[in-house]
Coordinates of C-alpha atoms in Angstrom, one line a residue:
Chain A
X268 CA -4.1 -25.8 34.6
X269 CA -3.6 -22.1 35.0
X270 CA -3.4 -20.3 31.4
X271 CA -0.8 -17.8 31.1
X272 CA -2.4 -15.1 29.2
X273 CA -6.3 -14.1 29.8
X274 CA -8.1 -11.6 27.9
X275 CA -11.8 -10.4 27.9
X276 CA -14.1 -8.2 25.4
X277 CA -17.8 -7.0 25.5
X278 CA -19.1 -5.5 22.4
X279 CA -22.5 -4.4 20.7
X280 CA -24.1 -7.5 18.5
X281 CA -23.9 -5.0 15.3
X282 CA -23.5 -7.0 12.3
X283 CA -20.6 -4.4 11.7
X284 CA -18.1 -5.7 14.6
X285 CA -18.0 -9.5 13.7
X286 CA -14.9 -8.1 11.5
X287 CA -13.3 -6.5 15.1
X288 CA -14.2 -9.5 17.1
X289 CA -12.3 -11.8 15.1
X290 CA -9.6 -10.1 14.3
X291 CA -9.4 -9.1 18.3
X292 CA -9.5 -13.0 19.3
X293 CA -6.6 -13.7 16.5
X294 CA -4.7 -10.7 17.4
X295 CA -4.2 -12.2 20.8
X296 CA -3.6 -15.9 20.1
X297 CA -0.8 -14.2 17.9
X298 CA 1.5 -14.4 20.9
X299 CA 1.3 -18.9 21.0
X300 CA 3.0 -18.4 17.5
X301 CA 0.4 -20.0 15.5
X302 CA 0.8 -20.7 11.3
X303 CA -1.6 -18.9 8.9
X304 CA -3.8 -21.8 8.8
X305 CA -4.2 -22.0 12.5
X306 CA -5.1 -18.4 12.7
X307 CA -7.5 -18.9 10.1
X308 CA -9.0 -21.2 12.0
X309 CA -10.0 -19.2 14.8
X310 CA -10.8 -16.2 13.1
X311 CA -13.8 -18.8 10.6
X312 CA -14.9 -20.2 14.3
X313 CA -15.0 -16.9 16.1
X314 CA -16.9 -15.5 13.2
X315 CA -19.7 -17.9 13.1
X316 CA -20.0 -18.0 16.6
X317 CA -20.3 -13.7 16.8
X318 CA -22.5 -13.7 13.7
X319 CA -24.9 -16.4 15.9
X320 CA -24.9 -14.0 18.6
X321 CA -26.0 -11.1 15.9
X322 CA -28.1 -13.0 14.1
X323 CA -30.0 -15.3 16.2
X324 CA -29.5 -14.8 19.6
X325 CA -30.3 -10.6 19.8
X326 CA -32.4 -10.8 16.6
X327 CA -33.9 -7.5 16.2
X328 CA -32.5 -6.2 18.5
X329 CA -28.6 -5.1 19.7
X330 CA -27.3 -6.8 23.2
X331 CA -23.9 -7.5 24.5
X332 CA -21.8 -10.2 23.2
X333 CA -19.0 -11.4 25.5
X334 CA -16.0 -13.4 24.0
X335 CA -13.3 -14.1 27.2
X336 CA -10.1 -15.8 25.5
X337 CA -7.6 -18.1 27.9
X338 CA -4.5 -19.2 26.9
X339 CA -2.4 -22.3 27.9
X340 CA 1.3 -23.2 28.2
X341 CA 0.9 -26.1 25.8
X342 CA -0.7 -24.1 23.2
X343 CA -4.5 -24.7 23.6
X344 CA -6.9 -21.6 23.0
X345 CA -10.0 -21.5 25.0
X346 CA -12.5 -19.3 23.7
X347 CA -15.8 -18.2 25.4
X348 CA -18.2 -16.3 23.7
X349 CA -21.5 -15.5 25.7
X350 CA -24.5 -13.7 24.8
X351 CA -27.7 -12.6 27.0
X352 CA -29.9 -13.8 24.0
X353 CA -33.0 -15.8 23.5
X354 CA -31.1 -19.2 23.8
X355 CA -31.5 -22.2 22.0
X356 CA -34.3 -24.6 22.4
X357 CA -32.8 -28.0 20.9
X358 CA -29.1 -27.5 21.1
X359 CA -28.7 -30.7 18.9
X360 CA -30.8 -29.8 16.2
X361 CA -29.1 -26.4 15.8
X362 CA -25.7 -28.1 15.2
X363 CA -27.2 -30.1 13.1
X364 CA -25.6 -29.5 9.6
X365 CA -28.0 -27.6 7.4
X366 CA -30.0 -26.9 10.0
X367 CA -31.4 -23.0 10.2
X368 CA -34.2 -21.1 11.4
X369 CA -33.9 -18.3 8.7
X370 CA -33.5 -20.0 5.3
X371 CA -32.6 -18.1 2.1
X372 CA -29.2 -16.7 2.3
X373 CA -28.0 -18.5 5.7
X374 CA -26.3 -22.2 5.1
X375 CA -27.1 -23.5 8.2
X376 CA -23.3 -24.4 8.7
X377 CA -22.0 -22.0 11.9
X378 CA -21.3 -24.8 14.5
X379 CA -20.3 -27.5 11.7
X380 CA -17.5 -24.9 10.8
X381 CA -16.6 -24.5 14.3
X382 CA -16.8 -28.3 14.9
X383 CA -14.4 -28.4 11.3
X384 CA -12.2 -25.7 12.8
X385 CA -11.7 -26.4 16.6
X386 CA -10.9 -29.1 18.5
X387 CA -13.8 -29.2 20.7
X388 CA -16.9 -27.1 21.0
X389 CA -19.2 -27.1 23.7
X390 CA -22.4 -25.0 23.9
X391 CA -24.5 -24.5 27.0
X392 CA -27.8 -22.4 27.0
X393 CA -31.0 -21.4 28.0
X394 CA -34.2 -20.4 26.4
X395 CA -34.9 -16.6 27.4
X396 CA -31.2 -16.4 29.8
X397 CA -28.5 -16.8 26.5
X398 CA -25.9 -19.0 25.2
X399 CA -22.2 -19.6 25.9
X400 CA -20.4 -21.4 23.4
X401 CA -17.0 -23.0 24.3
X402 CA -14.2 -23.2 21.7
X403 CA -10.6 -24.8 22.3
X404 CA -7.9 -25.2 19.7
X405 CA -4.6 -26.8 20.3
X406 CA -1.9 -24.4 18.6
X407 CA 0.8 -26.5 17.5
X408 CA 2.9 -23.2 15.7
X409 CA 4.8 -22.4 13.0
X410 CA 7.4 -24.9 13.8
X411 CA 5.5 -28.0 12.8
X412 CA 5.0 -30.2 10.2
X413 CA 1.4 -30.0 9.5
Chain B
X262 CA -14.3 -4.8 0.7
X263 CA -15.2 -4.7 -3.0
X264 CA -17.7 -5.8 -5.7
X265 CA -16.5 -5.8 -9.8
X266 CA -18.8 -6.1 -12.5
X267 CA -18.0 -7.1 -16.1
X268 CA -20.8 -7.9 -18.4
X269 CA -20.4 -9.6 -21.4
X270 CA -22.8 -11.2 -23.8
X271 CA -22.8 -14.9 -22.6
X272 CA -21.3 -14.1 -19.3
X273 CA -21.6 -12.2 -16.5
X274 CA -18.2 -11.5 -14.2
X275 CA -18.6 -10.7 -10.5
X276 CA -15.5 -10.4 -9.1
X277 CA -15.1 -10.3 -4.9
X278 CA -12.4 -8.8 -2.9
X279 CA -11.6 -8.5 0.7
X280 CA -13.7 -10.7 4.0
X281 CA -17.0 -12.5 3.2
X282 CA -18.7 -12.5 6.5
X283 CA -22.2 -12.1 7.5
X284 CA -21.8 -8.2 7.6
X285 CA -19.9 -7.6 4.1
X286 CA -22.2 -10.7 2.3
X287 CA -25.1 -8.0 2.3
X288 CA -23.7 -5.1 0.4
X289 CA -22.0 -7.8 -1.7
X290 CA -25.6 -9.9 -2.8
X291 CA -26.8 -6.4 -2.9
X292 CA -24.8 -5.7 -6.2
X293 CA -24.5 -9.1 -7.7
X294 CA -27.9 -8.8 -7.3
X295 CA -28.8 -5.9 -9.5
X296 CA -26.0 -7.0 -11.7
X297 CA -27.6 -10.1 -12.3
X298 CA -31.0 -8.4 -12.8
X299 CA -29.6 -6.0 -15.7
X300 CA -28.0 -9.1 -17.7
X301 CA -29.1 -11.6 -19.8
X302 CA -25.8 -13.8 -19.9
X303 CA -26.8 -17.1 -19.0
X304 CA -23.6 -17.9 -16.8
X305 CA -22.9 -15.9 -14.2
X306 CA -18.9 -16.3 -12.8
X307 CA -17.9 -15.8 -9.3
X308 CA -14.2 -14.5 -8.9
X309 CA -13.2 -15.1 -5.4
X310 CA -9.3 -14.6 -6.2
X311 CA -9.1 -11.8 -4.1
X312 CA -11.2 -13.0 -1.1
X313 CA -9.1 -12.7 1.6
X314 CA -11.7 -14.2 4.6
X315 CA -14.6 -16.5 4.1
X316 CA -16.8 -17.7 7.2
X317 CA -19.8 -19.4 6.2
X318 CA -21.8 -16.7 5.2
X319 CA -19.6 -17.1 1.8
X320 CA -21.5 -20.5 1.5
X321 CA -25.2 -18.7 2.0
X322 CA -23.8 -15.9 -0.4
X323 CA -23.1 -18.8 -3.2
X324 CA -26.2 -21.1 -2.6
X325 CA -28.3 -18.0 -2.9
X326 CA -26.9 -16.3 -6.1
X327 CA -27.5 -20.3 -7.5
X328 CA -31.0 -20.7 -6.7
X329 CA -31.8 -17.3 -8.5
X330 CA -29.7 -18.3 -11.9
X331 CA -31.5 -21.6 -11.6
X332 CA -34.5 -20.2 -11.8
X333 CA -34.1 -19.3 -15.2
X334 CA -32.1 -22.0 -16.6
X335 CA -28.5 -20.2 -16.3
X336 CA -25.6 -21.7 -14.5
X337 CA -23.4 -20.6 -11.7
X338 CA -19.3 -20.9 -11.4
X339 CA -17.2 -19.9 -8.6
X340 CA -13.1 -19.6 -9.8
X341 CA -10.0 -18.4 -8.3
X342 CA -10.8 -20.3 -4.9
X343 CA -7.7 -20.7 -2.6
X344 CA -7.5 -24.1 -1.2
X345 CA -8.8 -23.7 2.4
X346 CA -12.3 -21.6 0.7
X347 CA -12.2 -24.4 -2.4
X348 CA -12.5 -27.5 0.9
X349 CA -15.3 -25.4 2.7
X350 CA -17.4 -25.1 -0.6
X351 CA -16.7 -28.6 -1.1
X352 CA -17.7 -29.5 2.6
X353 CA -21.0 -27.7 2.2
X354 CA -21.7 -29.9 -1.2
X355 CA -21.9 -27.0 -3.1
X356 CA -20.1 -28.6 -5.5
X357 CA -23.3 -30.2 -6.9
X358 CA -24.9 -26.7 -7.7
X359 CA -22.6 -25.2 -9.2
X360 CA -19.2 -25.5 -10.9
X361 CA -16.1 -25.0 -8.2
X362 CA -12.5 -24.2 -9.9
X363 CA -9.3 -23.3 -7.7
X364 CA -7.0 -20.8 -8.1
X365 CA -4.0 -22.2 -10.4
X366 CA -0.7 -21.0 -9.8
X367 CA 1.1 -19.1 -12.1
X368 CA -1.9 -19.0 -14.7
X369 CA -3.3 -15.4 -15.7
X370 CA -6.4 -14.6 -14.1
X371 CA -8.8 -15.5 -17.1
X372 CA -11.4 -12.8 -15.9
X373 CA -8.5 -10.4 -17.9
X374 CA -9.0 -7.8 -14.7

């Protein structure tokens, strides 16, 4: 299936553009007519997804993060968001609930809010090449019940 | 993106306003932080009425504030939540740390701002 609308971004992993990137991603699903809560949706999943980029993936340092967003005649959003990063050893234990490599003030919940949020997620990555995660949500709009 | 403090003999107030996310959740634990510090209430309140965005740094923010009141025996509540911040909270079991209320409709604000 061919989406009908495409849109891509590269921006600096500063902690200070997590706020643009998820507003940007919104902005543009805007047009599929989605309610508050489905907007609210992607903006939580796009956040924890950027702030993995910033936090983990160029930690200590600031690289390129990547989001590319696709959108579909029956509503679905597909959002990439890719990094050049340090990738992640054991995908499985990092979406593991709880599960975090900095303690303290992180929760450990990032891809369990994007599992809660989305209706898939995929991630794909390699140690010392970077990470792509895959997010799609099915928009069902204003219009519906739910 | 703003931080109020109201200190008052059994209680300290911190009320949030604006998006919780991994950027905004330092400057935020920043001043909670050294409001805590400077009190001796022994229950700290979290006002999240006016939090307009939560990812799940929101989560880290409230675990973290808990584990520092714990230390000394105080307690931690988080009020005003709208519904969708109120299930994430819930999700992330932080209702066994600390004490969770939503945001009631119609009610006065009972932080008096």
């Amino acid at each position: 299936m061919k989406p009908i609308n495409e849109m891509k971004l590269k921006f600096e992993s500063r902690s200070v553009n997590e706020a643009f990137g998820r507003s940007a991603v919104a902005a543009f699903a805007a047009q599929l007519d989605p309610n508050i809560e489905e907007i609210s949706d992607i903006k939580t999943a796009v956040s924890e997804a950027v702030t993995n980029c910033i936090v983990h993936a160029y930690k200590d340092t600031v690289g390129t993060i990547y989001i590319w967003t696709s959108l579909y005649a029956d509503g679905l959003v597909r959002i990439r968001i890719r990094d050049y990063g340090c990738g992640i050893e054991n995908i499985s234990q990092a979406m593991e609930p709880l599960f975090t490599t900095l303690g303290g003030e992180r929760a450990g919940l990032g891809f369990a809010v994007m599992e809660g949020f989305c209706d898939k997620v995929r991630v794909r990555s390699k140690v010392g090449k970077g990470t792509v995660v895959t997010l799609e949500k099915r928009i069902k709009g204003r219009d519906s019940d739910d | 993106m703003a931080v109020r403090i109201v200190h008052s003999p059994m209680r300290l107030t911190v009320s949030v306003s604006g998006e919780i996310d991994h950027h905004n959740a330092a400057v935020i634990r920043y001043e909670t932080d050294e409001a805590i510090q400077s009190s001796l209430a022994p229950c700290v309140r979290i006002d999240f009425g006016d939090v307009t965005f939560m990812d799940s740094s929101g989560i880290g923010f409230v675990m973290g504030r808990y584990r520092i009141v714990d230390s000394y025996g105080g307690c931690v509540e988080v009020v005003n939540l709208k519904e969708r911040i109120f299930s994430m909270m819930k999700l992330a079991g932080l209702d066994k740390y600390v004490t969770l209320r939503k945001k009631e409709k119609g009610k006065k604000n009972e932080t008096n701002k």
